[in-house]
PDB file of N, CA, C and O in Angstrom:
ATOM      1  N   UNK R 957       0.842  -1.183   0.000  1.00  0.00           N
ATOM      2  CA  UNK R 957       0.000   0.000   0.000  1.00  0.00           C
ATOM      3  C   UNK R 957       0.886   1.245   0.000  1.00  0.00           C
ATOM      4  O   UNK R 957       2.048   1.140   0.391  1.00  0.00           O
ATOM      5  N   UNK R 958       0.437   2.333  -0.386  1.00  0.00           N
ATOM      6  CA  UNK R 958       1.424   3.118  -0.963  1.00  0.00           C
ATOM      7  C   UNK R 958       1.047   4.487  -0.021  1.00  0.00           C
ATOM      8  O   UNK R 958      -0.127   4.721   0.268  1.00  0.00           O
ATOM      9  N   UNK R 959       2.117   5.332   0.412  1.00  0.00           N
ATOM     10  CA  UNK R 959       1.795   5.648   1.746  1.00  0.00           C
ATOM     11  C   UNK R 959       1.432   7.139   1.517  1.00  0.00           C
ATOM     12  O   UNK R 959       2.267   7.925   1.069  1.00  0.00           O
ATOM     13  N   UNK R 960      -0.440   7.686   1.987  1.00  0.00           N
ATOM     14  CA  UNK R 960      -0.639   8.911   1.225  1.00  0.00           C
ATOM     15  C   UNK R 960       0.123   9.650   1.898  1.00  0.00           C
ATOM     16  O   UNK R 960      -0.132  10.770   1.455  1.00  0.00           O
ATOM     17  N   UNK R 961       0.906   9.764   2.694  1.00  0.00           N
ATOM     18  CA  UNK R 961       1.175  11.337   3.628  1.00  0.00           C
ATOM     19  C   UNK R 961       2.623  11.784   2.819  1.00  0.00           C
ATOM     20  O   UNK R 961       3.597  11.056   2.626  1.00  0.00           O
ATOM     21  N   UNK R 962       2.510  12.710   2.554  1.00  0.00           N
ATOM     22  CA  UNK R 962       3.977  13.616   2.012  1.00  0.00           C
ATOM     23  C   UNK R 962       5.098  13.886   2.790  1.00  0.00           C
ATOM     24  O   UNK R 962       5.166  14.931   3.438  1.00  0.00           O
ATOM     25  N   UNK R 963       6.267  12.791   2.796  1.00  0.00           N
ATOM     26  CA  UNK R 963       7.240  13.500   3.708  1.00  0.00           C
ATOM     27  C   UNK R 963       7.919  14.318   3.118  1.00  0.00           C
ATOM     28  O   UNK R 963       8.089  14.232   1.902  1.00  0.00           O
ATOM     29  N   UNK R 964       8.576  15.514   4.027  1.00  0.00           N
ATOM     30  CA  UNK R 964       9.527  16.606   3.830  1.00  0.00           C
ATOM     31  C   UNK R 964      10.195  16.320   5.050  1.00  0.00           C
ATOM     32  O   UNK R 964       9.794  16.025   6.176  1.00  0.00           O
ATOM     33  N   UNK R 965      11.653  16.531   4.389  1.00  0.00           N
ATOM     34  CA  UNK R 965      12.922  16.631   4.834  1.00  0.00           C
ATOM     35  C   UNK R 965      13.474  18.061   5.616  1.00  0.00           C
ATOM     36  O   UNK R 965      14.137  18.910   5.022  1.00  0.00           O
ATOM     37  N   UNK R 966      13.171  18.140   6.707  1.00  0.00           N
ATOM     38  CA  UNK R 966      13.727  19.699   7.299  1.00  0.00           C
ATOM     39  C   UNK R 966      14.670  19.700   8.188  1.00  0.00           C
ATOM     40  O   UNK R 966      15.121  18.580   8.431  1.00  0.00           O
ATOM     41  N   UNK R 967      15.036  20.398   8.646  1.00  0.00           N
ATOM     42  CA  UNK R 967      16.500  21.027   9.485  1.00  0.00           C
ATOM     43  C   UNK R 967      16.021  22.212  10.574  1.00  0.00           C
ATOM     44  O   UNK R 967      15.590  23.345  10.358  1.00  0.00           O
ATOM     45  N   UNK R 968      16.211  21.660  11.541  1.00  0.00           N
ATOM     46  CA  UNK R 968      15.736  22.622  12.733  1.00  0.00           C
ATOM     47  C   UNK R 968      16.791  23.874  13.237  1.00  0.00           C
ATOM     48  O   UNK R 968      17.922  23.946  12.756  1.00  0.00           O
ATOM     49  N   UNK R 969      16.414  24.624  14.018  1.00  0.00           N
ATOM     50  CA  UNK R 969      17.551  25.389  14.274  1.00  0.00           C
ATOM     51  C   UNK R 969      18.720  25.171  14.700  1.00  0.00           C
ATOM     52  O   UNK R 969      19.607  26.019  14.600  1.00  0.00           O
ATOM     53  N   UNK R 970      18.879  24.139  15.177  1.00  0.00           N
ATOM     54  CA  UNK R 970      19.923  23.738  16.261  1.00  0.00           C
ATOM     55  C   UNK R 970      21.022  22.764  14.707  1.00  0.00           C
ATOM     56  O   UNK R 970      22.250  22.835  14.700  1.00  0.00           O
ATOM     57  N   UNK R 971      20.380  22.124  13.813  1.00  0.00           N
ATOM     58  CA  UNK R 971      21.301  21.759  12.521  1.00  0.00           C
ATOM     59  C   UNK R 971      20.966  20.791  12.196  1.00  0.00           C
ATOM     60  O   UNK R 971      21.244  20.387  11.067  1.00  0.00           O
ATOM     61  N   UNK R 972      19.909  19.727  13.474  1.00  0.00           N
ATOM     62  CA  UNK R 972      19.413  18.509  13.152  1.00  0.00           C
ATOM     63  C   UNK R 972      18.502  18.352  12.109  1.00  0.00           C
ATOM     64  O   UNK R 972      17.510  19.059  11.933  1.00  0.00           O
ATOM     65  N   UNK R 973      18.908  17.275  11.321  1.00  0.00           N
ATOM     66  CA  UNK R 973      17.990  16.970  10.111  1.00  0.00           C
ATOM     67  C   UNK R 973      17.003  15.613  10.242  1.00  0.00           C
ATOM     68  O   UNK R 973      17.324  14.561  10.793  1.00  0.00           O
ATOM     69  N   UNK R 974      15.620  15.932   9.542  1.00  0.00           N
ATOM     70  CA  UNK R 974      14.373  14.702   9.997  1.00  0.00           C
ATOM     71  C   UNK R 974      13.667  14.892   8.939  1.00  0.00           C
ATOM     72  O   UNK R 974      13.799  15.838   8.162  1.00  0.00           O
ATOM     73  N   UNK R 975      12.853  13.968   8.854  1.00  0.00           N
ATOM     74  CA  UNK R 975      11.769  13.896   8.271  1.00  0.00           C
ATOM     75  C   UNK R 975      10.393  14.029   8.707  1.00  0.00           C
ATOM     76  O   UNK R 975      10.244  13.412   9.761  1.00  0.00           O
ATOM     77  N   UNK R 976       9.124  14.700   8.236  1.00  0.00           N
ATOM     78  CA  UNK R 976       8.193  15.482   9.088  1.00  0.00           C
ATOM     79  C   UNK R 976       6.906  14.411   8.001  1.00  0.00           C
ATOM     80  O   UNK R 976       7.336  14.011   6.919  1.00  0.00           O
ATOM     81  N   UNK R 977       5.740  14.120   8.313  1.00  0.00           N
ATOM     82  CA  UNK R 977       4.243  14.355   7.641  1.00  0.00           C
ATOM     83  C   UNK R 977       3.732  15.495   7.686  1.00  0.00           C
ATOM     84  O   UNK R 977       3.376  15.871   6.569  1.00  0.00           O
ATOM     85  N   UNK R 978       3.448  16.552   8.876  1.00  0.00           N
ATOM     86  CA  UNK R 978       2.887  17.585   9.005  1.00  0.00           C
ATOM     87  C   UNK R 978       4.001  18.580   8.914  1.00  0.00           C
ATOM     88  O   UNK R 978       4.833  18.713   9.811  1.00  0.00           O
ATOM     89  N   UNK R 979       3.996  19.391   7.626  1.00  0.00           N
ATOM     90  CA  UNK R 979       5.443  21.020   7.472  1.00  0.00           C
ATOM     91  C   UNK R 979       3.769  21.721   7.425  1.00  0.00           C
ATOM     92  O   UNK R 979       2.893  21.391   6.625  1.00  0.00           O
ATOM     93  N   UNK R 980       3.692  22.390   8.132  1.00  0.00           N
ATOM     94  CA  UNK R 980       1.862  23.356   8.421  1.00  0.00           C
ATOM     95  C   UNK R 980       1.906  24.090   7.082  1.00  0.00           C
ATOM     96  O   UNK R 980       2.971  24.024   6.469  1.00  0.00           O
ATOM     97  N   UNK R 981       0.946  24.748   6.567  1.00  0.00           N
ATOM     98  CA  UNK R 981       1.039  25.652   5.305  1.00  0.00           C
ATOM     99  C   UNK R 981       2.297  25.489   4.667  1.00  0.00           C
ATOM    100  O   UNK R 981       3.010  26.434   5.004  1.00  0.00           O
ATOM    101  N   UNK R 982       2.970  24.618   3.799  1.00  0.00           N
ATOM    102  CA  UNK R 982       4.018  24.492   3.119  1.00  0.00           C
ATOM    103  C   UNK R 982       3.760  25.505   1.964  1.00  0.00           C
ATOM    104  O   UNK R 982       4.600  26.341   1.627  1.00  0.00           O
ATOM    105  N   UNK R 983       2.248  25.337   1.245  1.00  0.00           N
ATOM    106  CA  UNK R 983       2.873  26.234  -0.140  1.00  0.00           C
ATOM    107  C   UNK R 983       2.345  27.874   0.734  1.00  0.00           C
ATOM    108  O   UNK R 983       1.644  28.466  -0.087  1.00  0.00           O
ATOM    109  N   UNK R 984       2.420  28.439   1.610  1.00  0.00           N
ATOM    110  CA  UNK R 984       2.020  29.709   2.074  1.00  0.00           C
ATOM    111  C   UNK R 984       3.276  30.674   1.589  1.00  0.00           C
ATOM    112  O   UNK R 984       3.930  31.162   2.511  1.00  0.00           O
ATOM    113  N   UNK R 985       3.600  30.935   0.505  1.00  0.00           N
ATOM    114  CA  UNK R 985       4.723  31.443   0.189  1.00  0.00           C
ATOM    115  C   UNK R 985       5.041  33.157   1.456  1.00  0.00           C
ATOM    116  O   UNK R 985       6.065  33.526   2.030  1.00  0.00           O
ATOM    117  N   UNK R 986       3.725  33.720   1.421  1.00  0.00           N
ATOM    118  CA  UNK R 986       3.723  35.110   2.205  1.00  0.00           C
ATOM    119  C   UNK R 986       4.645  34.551   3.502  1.00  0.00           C
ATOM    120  O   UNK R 986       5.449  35.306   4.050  1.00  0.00           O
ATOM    121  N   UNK R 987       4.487  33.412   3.860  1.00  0.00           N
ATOM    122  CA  UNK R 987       4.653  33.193   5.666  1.00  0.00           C
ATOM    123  C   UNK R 987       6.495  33.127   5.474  1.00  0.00           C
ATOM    124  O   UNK R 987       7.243  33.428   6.404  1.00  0.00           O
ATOM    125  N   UNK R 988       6.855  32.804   4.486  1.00  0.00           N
ATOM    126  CA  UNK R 988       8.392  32.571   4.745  1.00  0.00           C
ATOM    127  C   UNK R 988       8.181  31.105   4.750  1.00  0.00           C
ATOM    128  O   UNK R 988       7.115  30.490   4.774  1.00  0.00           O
ATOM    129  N   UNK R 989      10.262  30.344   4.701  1.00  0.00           N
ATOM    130  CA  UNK R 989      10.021  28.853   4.820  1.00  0.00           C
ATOM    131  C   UNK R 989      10.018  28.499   5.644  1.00  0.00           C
ATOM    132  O   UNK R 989      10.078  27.270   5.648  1.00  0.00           O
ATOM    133  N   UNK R 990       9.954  29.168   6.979  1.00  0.00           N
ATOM    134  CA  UNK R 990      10.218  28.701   8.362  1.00  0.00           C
ATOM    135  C   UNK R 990       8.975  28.272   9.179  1.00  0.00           C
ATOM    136  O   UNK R 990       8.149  29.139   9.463  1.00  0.00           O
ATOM    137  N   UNK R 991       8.776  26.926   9.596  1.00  0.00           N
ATOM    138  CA  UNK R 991       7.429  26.965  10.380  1.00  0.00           C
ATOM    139  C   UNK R 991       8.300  26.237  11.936  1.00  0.00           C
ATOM    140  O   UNK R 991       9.472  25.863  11.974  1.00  0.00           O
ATOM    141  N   UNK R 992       7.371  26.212  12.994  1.00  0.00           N
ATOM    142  CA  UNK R 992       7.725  25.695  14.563  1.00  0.00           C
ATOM    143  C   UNK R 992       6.904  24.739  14.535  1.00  0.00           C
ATOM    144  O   UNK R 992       5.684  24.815  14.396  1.00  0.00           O
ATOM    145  N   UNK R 993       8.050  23.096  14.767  1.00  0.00           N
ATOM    146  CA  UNK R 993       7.840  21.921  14.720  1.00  0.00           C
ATOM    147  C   UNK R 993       8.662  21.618  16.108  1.00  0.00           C
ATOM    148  O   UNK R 993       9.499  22.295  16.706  1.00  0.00           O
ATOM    149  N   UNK R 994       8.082  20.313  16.386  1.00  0.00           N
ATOM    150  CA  UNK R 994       9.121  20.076  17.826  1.00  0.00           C
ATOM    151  C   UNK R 994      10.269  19.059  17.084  1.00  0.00           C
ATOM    152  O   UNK R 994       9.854  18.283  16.222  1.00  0.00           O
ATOM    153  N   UNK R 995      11.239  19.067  17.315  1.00  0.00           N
ATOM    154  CA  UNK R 995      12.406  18.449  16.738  1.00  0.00           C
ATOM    155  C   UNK R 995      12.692  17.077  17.524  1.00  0.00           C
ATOM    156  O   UNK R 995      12.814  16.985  18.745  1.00  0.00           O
ATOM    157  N   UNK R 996      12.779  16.002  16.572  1.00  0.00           N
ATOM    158  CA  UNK R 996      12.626  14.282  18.134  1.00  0.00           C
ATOM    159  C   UNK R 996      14.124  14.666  18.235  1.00  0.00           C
ATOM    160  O   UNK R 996      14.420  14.127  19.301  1.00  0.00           O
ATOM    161  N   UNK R 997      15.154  15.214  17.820  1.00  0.00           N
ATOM    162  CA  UNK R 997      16.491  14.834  18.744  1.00  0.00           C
ATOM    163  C   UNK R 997      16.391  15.725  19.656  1.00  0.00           C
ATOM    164  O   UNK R 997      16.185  15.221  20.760  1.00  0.00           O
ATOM    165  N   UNK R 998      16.456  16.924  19.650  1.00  0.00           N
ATOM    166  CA  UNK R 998      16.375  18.080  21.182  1.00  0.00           C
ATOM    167  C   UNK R 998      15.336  17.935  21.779  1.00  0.00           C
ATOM    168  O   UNK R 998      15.312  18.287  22.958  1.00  0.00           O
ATOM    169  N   UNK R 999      14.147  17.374  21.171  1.00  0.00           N
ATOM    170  CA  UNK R 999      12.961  17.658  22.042  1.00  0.00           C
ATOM    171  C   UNK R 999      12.342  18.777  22.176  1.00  0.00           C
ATOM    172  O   UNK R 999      11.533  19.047  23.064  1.00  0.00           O
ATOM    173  N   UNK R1000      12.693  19.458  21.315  1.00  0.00           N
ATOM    174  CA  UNK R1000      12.027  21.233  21.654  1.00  0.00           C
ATOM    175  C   UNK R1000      11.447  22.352  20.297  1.00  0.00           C
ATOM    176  O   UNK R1000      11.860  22.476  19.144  1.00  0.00           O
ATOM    177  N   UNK R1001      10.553  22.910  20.896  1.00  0.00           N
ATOM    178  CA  UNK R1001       9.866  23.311  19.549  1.00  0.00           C
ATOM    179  C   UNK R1001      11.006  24.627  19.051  1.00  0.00           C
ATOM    180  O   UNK R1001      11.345  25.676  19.598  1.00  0.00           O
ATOM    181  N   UNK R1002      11.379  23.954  17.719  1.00  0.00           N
ATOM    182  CA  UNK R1002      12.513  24.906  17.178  1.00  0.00           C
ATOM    183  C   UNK R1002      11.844  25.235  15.689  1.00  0.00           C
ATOM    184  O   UNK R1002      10.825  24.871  15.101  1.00  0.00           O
ATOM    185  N   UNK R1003      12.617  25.846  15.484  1.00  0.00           N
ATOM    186  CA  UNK R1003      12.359  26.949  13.995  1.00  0.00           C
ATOM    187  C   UNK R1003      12.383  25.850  12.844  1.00  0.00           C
ATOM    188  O   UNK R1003      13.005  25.062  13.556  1.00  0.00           O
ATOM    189  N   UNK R1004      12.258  25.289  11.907  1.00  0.00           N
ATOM    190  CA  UNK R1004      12.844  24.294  11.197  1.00  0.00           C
ATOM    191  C   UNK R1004      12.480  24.764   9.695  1.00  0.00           C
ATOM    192  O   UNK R1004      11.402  25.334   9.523  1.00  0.00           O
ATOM    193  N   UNK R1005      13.293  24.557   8.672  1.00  0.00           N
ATOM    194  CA  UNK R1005      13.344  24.921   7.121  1.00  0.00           C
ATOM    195  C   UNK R1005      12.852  23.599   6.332  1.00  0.00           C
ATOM    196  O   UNK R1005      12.796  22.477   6.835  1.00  0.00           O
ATOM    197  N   UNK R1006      12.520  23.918   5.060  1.00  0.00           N
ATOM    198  CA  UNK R1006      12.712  22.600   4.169  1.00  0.00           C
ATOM    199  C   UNK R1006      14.102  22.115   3.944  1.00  0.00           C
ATOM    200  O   UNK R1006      14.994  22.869   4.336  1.00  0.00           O
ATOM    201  N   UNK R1007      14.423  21.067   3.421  1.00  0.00           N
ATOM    202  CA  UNK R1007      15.973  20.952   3.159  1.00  0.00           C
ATOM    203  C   UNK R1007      15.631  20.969   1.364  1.00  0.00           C
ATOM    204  O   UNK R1007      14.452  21.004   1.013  1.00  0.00           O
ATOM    205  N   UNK R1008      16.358  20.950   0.676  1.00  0.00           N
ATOM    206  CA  UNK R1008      16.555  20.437  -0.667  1.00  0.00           C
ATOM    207  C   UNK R1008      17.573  19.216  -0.867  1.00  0.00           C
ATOM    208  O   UNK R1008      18.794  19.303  -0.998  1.00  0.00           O
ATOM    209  N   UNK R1009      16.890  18.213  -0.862  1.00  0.00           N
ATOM    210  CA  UNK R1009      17.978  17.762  -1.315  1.00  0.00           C
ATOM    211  C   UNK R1009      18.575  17.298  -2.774  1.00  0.00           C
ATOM    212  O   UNK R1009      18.003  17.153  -3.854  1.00  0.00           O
ATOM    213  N   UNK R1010      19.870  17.132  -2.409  1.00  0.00           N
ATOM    214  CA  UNK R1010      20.697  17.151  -3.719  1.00  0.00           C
ATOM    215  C   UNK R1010      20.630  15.300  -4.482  1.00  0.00           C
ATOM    216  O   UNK R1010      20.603  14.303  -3.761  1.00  0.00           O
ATOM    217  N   UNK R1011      20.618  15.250  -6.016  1.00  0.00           N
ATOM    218  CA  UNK R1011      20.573  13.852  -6.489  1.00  0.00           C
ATOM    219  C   UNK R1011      22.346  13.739  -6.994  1.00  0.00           C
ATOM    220  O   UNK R1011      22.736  14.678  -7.688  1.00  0.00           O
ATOM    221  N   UNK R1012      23.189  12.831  -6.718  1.00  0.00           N
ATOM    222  CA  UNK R1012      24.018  12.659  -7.127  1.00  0.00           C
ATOM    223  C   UNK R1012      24.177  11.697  -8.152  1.00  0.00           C
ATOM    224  O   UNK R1012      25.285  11.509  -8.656  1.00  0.00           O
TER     225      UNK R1012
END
């Protein structure tokens, strides 16, 4: 079964990188890319970006 939820790849403030289901308003371009997610390595609600990642 093929899994509906969209992951995105983000980076919290602190540098840690994860994978999310819920990035809140992703296409809200006005808001900026930054939304407040709680991060599982610190445990704490930090700032977090999309990442891009690169195909080698």
């Amino acid at each position: 079964m093929r899994d509906l939820m969209e992951r995105t790849v983000v980076r919290c403030a602190d540098g840690h990188v994860f994978s999310t289901t819920s990035f809140p308003m992703q296409k809200a371009e006005r808001l900026g890319p930054g939304r407040l997610l709680r991060c599982p390595r610190c445990a704490r609600l930090r700032s977090v970006v999309p990442v891009t990642l690169q195909k080698r």
